[in-house]
mmCIF file of C-alpha atoms and ligand atoms in Angstrom:
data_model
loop_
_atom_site.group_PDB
_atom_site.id
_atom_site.type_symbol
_atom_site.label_atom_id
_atom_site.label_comp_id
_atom_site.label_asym_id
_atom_site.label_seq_id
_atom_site.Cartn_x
_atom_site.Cartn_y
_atom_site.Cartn_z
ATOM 1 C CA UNK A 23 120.438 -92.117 64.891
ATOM 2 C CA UNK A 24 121.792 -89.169 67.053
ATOM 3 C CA UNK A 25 123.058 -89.416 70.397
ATOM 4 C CA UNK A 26 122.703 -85.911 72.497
ATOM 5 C CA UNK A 27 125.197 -84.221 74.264
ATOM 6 C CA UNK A 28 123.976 -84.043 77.915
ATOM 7 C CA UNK A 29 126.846 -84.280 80.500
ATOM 8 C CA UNK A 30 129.156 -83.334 78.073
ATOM 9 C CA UNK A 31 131.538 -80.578 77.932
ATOM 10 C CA UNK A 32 132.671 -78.366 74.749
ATOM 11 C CA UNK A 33 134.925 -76.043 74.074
ATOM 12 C CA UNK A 34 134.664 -73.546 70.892
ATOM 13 C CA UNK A 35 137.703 -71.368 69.520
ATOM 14 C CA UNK A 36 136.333 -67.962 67.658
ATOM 15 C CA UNK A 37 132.848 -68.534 69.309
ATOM 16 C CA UNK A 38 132.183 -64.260 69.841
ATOM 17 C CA UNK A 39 130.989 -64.400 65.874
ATOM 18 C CA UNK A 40 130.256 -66.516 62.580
ATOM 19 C CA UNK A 41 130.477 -70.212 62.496
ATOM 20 C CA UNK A 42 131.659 -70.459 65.684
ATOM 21 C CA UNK A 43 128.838 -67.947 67.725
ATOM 22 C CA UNK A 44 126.305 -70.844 65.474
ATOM 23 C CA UNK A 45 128.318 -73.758 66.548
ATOM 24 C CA UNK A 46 128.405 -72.569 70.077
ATOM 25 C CA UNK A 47 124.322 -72.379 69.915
ATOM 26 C CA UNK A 48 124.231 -75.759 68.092
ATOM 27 C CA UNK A 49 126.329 -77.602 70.702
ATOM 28 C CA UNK A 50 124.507 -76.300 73.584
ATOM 29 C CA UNK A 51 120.780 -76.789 71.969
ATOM 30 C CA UNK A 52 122.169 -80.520 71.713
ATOM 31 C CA UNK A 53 122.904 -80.327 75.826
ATOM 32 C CA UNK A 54 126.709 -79.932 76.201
ATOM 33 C CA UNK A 55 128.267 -77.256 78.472
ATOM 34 C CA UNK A 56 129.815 -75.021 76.292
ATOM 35 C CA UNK A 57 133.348 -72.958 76.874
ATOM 36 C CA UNK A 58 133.782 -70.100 74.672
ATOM 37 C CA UNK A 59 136.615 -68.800 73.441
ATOM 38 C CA UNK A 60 138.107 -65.120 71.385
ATOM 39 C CA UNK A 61 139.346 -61.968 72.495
ATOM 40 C CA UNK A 62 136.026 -60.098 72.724
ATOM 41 C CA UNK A 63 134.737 -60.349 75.901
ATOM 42 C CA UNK A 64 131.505 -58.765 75.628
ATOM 43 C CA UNK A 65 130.476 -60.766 72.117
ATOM 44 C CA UNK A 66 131.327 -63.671 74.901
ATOM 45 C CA UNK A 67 129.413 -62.602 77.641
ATOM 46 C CA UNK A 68 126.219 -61.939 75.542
ATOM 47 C CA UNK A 69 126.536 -65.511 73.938
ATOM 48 C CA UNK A 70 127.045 -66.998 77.391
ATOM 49 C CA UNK A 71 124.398 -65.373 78.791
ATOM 50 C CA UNK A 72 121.833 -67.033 76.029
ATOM 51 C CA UNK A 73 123.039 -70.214 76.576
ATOM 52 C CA UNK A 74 124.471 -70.865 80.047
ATOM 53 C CA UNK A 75 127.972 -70.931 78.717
ATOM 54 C CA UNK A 76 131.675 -70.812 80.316
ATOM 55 C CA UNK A 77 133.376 -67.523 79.404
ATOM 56 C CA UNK A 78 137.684 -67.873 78.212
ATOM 57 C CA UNK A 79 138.525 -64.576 77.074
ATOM 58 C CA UNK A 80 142.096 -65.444 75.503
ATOM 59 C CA UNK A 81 144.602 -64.423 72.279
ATOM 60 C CA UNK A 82 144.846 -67.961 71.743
ATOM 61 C CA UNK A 83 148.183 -66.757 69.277
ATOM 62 C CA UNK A 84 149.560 -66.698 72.654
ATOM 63 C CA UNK A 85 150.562 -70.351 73.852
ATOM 64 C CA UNK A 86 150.049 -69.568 77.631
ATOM 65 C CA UNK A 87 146.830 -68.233 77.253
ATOM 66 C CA UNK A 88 145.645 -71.147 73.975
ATOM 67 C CA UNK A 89 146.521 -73.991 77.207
ATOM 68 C CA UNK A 90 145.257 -71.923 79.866
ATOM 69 C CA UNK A 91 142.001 -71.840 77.822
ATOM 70 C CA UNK A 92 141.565 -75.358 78.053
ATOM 71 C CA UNK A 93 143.060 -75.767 81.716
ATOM 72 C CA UNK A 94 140.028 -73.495 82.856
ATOM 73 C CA UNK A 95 137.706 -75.191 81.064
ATOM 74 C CA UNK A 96 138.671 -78.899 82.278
ATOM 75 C CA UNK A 97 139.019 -77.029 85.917
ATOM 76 C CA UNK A 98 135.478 -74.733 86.000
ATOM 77 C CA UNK A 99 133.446 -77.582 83.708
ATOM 78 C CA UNK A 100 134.821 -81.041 85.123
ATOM 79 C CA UNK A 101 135.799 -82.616 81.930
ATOM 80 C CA UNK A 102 136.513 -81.490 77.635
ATOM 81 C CA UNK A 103 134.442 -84.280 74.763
ATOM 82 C CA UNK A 104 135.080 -82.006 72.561
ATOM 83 C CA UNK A 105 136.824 -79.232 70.808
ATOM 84 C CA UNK A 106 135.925 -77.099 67.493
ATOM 85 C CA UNK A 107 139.243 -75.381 66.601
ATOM 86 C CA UNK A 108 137.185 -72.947 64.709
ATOM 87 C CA UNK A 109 138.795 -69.110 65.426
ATOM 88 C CA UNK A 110 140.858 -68.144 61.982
ATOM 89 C CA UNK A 111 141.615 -65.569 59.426
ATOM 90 C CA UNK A 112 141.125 -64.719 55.920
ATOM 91 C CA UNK A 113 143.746 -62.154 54.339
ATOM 92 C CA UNK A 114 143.991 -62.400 50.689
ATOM 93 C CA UNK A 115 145.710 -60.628 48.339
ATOM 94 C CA UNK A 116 148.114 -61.198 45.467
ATOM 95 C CA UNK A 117 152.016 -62.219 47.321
ATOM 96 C CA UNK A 118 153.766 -59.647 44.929
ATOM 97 C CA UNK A 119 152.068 -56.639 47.336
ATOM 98 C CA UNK A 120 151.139 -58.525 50.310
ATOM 99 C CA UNK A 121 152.148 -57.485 53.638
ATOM 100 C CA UNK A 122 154.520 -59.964 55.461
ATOM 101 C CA UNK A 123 152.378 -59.402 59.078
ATOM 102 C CA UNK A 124 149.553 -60.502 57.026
ATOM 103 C CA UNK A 125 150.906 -63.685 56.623
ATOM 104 C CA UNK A 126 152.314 -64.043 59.800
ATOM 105 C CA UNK A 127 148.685 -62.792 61.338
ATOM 106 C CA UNK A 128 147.109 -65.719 59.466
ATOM 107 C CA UNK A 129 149.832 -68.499 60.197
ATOM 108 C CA UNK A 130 149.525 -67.503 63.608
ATOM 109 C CA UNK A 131 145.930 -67.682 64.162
ATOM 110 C CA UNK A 132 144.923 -70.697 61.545
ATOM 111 C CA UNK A 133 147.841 -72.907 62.721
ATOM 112 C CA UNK A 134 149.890 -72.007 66.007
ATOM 113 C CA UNK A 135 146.462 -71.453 67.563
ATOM 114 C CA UNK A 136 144.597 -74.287 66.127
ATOM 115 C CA UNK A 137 147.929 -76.253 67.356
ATOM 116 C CA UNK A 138 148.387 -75.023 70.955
ATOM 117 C CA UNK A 139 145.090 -75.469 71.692
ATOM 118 C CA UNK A 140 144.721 -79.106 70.200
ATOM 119 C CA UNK A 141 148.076 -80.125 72.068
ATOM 120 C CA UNK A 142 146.492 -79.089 75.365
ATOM 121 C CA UNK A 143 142.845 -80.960 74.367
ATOM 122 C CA UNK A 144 144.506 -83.918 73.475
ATOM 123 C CA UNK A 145 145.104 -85.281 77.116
ATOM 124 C CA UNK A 146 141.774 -84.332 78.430
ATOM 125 C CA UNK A 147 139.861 -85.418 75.284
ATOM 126 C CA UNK A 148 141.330 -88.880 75.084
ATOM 127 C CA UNK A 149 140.226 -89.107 79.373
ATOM 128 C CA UNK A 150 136.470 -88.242 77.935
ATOM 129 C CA UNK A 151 136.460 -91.031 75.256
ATOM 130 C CA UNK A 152 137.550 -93.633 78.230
ATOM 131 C CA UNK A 153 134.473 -93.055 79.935
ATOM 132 C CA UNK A 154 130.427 -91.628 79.968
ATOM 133 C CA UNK A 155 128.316 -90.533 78.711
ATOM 134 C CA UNK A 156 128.971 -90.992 75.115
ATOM 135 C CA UNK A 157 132.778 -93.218 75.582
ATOM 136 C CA UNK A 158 133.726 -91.151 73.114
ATOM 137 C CA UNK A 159 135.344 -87.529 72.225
ATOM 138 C CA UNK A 160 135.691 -84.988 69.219
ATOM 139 C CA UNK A 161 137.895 -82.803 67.839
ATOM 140 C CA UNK A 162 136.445 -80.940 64.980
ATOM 141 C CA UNK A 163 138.530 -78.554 62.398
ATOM 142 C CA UNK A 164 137.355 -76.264 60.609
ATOM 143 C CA UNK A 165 139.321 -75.854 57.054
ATOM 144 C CA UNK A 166 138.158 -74.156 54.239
ATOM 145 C CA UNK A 167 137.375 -75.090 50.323
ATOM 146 C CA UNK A 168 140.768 -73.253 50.252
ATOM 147 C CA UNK A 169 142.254 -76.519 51.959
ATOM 148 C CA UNK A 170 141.319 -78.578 49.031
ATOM 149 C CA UNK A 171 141.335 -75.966 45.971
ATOM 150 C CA UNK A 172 144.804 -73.287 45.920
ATOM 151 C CA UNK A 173 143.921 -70.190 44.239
ATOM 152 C CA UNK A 174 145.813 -67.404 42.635
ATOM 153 C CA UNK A 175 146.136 -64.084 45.277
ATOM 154 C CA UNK A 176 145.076 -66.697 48.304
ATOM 155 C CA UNK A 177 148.930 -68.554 48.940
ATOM 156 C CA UNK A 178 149.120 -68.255 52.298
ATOM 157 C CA UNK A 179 145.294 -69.013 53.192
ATOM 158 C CA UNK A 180 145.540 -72.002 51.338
ATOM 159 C CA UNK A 181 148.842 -72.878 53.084
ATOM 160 C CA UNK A 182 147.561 -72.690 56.323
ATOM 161 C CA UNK A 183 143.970 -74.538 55.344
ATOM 162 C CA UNK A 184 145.648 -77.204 53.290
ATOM 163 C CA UNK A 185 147.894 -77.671 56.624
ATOM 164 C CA UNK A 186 144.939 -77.789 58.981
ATOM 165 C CA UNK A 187 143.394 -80.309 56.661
ATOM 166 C CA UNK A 188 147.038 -82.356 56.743
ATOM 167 C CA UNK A 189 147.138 -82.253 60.377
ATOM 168 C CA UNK A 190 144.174 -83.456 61.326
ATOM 169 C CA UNK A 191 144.223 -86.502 59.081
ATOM 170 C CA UNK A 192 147.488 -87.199 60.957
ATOM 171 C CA UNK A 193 145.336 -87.131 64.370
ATOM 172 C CA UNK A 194 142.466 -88.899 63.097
ATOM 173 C CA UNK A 195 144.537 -92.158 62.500
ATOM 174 C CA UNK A 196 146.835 -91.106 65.774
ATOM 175 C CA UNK A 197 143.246 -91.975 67.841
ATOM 176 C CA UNK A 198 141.238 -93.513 66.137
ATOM 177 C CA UNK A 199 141.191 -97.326 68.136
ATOM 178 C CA UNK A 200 141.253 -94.582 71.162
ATOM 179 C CA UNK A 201 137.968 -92.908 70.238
ATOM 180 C CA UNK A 202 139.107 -90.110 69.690
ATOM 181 C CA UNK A 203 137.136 -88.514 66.272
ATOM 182 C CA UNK A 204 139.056 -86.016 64.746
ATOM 183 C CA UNK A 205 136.935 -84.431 62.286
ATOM 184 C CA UNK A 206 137.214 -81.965 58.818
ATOM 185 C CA UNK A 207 134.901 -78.873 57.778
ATOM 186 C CA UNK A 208 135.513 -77.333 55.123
ATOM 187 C CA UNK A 209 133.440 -74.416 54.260
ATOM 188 C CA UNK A 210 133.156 -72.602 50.956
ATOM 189 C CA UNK A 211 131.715 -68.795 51.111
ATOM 190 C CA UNK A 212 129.681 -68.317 54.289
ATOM 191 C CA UNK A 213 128.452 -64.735 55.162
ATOM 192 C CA UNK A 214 130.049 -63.542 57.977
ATOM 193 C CA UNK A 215 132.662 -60.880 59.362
ATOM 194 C CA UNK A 216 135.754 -63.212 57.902
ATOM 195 C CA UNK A 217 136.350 -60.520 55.294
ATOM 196 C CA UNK A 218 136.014 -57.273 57.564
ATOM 197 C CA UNK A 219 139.671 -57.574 58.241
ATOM 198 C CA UNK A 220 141.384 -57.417 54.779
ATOM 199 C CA UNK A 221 142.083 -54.339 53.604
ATOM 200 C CA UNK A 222 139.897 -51.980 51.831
ATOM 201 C CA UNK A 223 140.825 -52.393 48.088
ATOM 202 C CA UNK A 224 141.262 -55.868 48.588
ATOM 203 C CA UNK A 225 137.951 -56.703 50.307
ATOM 204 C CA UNK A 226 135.947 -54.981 47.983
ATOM 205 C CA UNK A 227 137.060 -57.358 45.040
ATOM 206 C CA UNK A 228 136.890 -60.687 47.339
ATOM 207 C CA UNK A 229 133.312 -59.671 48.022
ATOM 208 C CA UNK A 230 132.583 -58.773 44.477
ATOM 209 C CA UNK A 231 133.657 -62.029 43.656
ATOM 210 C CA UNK A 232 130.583 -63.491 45.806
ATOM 211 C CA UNK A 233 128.442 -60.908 45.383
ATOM 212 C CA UNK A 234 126.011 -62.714 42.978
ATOM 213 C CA UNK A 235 126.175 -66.014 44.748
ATOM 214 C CA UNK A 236 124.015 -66.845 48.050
ATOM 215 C CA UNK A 237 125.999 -67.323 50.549
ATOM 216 C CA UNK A 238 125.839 -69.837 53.421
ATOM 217 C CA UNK A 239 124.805 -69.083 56.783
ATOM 218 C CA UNK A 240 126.990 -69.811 59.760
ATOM 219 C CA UNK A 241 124.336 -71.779 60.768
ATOM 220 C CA UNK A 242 124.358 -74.007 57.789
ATOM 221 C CA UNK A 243 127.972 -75.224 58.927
ATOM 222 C CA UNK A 244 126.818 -75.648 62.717
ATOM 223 C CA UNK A 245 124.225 -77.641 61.573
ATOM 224 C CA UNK A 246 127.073 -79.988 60.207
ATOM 225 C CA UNK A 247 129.493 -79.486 63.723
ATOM 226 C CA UNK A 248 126.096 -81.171 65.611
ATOM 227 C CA UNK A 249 125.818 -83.891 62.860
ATOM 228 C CA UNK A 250 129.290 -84.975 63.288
ATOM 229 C CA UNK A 251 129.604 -85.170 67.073
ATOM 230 C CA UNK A 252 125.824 -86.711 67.532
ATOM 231 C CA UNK A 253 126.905 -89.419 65.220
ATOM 232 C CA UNK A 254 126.877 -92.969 67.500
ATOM 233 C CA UNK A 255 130.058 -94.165 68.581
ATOM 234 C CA UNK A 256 131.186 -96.039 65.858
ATOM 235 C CA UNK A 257 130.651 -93.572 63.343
ATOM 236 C CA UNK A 258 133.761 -91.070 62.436
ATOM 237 C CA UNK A 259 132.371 -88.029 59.990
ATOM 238 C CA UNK A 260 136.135 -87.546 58.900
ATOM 239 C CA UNK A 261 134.825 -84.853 56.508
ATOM 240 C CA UNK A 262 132.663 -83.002 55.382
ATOM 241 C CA UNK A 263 133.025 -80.269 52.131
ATOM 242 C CA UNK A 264 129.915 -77.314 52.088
ATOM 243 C CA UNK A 265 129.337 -75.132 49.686
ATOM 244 C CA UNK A 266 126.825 -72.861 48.491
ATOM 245 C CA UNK A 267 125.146 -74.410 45.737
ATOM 246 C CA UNK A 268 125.724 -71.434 43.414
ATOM 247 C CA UNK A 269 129.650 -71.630 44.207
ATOM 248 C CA UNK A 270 131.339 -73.708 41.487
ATOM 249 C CA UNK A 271 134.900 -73.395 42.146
HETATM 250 N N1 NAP B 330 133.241 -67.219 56.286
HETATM 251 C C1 NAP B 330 133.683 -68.017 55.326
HETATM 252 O O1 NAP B 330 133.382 -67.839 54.144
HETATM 253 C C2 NAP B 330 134.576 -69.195 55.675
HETATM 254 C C3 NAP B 330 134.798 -70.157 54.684
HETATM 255 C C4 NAP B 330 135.630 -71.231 54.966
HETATM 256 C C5 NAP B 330 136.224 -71.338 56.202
HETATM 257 N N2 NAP B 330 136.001 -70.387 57.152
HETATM 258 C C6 NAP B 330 136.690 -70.536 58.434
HETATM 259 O O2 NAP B 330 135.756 -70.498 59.478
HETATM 260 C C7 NAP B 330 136.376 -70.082 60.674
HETATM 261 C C8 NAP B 330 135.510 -69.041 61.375
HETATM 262 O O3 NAP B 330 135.442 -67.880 60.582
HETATM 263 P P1 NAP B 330 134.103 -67.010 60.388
HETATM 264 O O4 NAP B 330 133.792 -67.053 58.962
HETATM 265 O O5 NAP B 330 133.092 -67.381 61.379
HETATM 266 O O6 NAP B 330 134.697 -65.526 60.648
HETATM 267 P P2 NAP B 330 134.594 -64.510 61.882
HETATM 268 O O7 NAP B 330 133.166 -64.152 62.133
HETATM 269 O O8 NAP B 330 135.564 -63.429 61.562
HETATM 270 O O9 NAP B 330 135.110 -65.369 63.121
HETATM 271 C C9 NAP B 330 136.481 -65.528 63.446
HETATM 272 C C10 NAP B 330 136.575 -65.849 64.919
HETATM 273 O O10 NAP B 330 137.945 -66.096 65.252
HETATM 274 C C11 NAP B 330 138.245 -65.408 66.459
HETATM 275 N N3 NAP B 330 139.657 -65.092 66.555
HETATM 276 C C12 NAP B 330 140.397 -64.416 65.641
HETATM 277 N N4 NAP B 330 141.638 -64.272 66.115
HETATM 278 C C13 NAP B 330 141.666 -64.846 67.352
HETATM 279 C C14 NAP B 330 142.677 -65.000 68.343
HETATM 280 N N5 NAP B 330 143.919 -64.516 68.157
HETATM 281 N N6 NAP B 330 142.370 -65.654 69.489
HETATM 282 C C15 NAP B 330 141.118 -66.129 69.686
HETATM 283 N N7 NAP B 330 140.128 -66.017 68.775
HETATM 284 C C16 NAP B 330 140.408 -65.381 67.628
HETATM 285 C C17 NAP B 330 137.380 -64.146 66.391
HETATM 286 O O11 NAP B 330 137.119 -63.658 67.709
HETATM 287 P P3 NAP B 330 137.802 -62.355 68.386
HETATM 288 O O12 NAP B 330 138.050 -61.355 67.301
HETATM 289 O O13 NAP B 330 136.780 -61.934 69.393
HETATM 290 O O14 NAP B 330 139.045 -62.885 69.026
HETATM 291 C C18 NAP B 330 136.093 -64.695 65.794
HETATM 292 O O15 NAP B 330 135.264 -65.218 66.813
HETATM 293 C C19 NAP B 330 137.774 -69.593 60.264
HETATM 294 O O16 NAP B 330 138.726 -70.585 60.565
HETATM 295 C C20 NAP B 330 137.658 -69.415 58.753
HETATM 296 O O17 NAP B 330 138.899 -69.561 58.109
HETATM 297 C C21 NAP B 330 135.178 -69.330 56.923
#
C-alpha cells in the first residue's frame, strides 16, 4: 500500500546533484512541494524549474543559513512532512597524510549540517505529524555502508556516517509515539560526483577500486527515499542498507 504525497511539503539537503537531485524528482513525482537545498544556485534553479520546486540557496555548514533554510521553507510552503538530510562529503585517504581541513570539511558538512538543519525541522515536523494529510512526518538520513563497515584510509568518513547512523536511532525512539519517522539509508557505491572532490592521487585509486563493479544509480536510492515516506502510517522503514549487487564488502 502507498499513500502519496499531495499537500505535503519536503525539504531536500544536497538536492543540485546525485541522490539528492533523484530524491528531489522522486518526492515531487509522488506530489509533495519540494524545497531544495546546496550552494549552487543554478543546479537549483534548473531542478526547480522541472519540477515546480522552492529554491534555498544556503552553506548549510553555516548554522544561520542551515535554520534559515528551513524557516523559508515553513514560511514560502506553509508547512515541512519531511526532511532528507542528504548533502555530504566523501574525502578519503590514509590519516598518516591526510589533511586536517579535510576532516574538518567532512565533519562539518556530514554532521554539523545534518544537525542544524534537523534541530530546526524538528519543531515544524512534529506540527505536520499532528495533523493532514498523511498525520504523519519524516525525517530521512542518508548514511553510508561506511556507517556500518570502518575501513582502512576512510576514519573520518566512517566517523561521521557511523555518527549519523547513531543519531538518528536516538531520534527515531525520541518520536516515535509522536509520529515522527526518522529513517536510515545507507548507500554502498552509487555513481555520482561524491568523488570529484578528493584529491587527484587519491581519487584515482577510490575509483579504481569500483571500477569493475556496476554502480548504483542515484535513482536506485530515491526509489528507496519514496518507499519509505509512502509507507502508511503505521509503518516506520527504520532502515534500509543498498548495495550494488557486485559490491561485497
Ligand atoms: N555516491 C555514493 O557512492 C554514496 C554512497 C553512500 C552514501 N552517499 C551519501 O549520499 C549523500 C549525497 O551524495 P552524492 O553521492 O549524491 O554526491 P554529490 O553528487 O557530490 O552530492 C552532494 C550534495 O551535497 C551538497 N553539499 C555539499 N556541501 C554542502 C554545503 N556546505 N551546504 C549545502 N549543500 C552541500 C552538494 O551541493 P552544492 O555543492 O551545490 O552545495 C551536493 O548537492 C552524501 O551524504 C554521501 O555521503 C553517497
Amino acid at each position: 500500500m502507498r499513500e502519496r504525497l499531495e499537500g505535503t511539503v519536503a525539504l531536500v539537503t544536497g538536492a543540485s546533484s546525485g541522490i539528492g537531485e533523484a530524491a528531489t524528482r522522486a518526492l515531487a513525482a509522488e506530489g509533495a512541494k519540494v524545497a531544495v537545498v546546496a550552494r549552487r544556485r543554478d543546479r537549483l534553479e534548473a531542478l526547480a524549474a522541472e519540477i515546480g520546486g522552492f529554491v534555498v540557496e544556503a552553506d548549510i555548514t553555516d548554522q544561520a543559513q542551515a535554520v534559515g533554510a528551513v524557516e523559508r521553507t515553513v514560511a514560502e510552503l506553509g508547512r515541512l512532512d519531511i526532511v532528507v538530510n542528504n548533502a555530504g562529503m566523501m574525502l578519503l585517504g590514509p590519516a598518516e597524510t591526510a589533511l586536517v581541513e579535510e576532516w574538518e570539511r567532512m565533519v562539518a558538512i556530514n554532521v554539523q549540517g545534518l544537525l542544524y538543519v534537523s534541530h530546526a525541522a524538528i519543531q515544524p515536523l512534529l506540527a505536520a505529524a499532528q495533523d493532514g494529510p498523511r498525520n504523519v512526518a519524516d525525517m530521512v538520513n542518508i548514511s553510508s555502508v561506511a556507517g556500518r563497515v570502518a575501513r582502512s584510509g576512510s576514519g573520518v568518513y566512517n566517523l561521521t556516517k557511523f555518527g549519523v547512523g547513531a543519531f538518528s536511532d536516538s531520534l527515531r525512539q525520541e518520536f516515535a509515539e509522536r509520529h515522527l519517522r526518522v529513517s536510515l539509508v545507507e548507500p554502498g557505491a552509487v555513481a555520482t560526483e561524491l568523488t570529484d572532490h578528493m584529491r587527484p592521487e587519491l581519487r584515482d585509486a577510490t575509483r579504481k577500486r569500483f571500477a569493475d563493479i556496476e554502480r548504483l544509480e542515484a535513482e536506485d536510492i530515491a526509489d528507496a527515499i519514496a518507499y519509505i515516506v509512502t509507507r502508511p502510517r503505521r509503518v516506520a522503514i527504520n532502515e534500509i542498507l543498498i548495495r550494488p549487487t557486485e559490491q561485497a564488502w
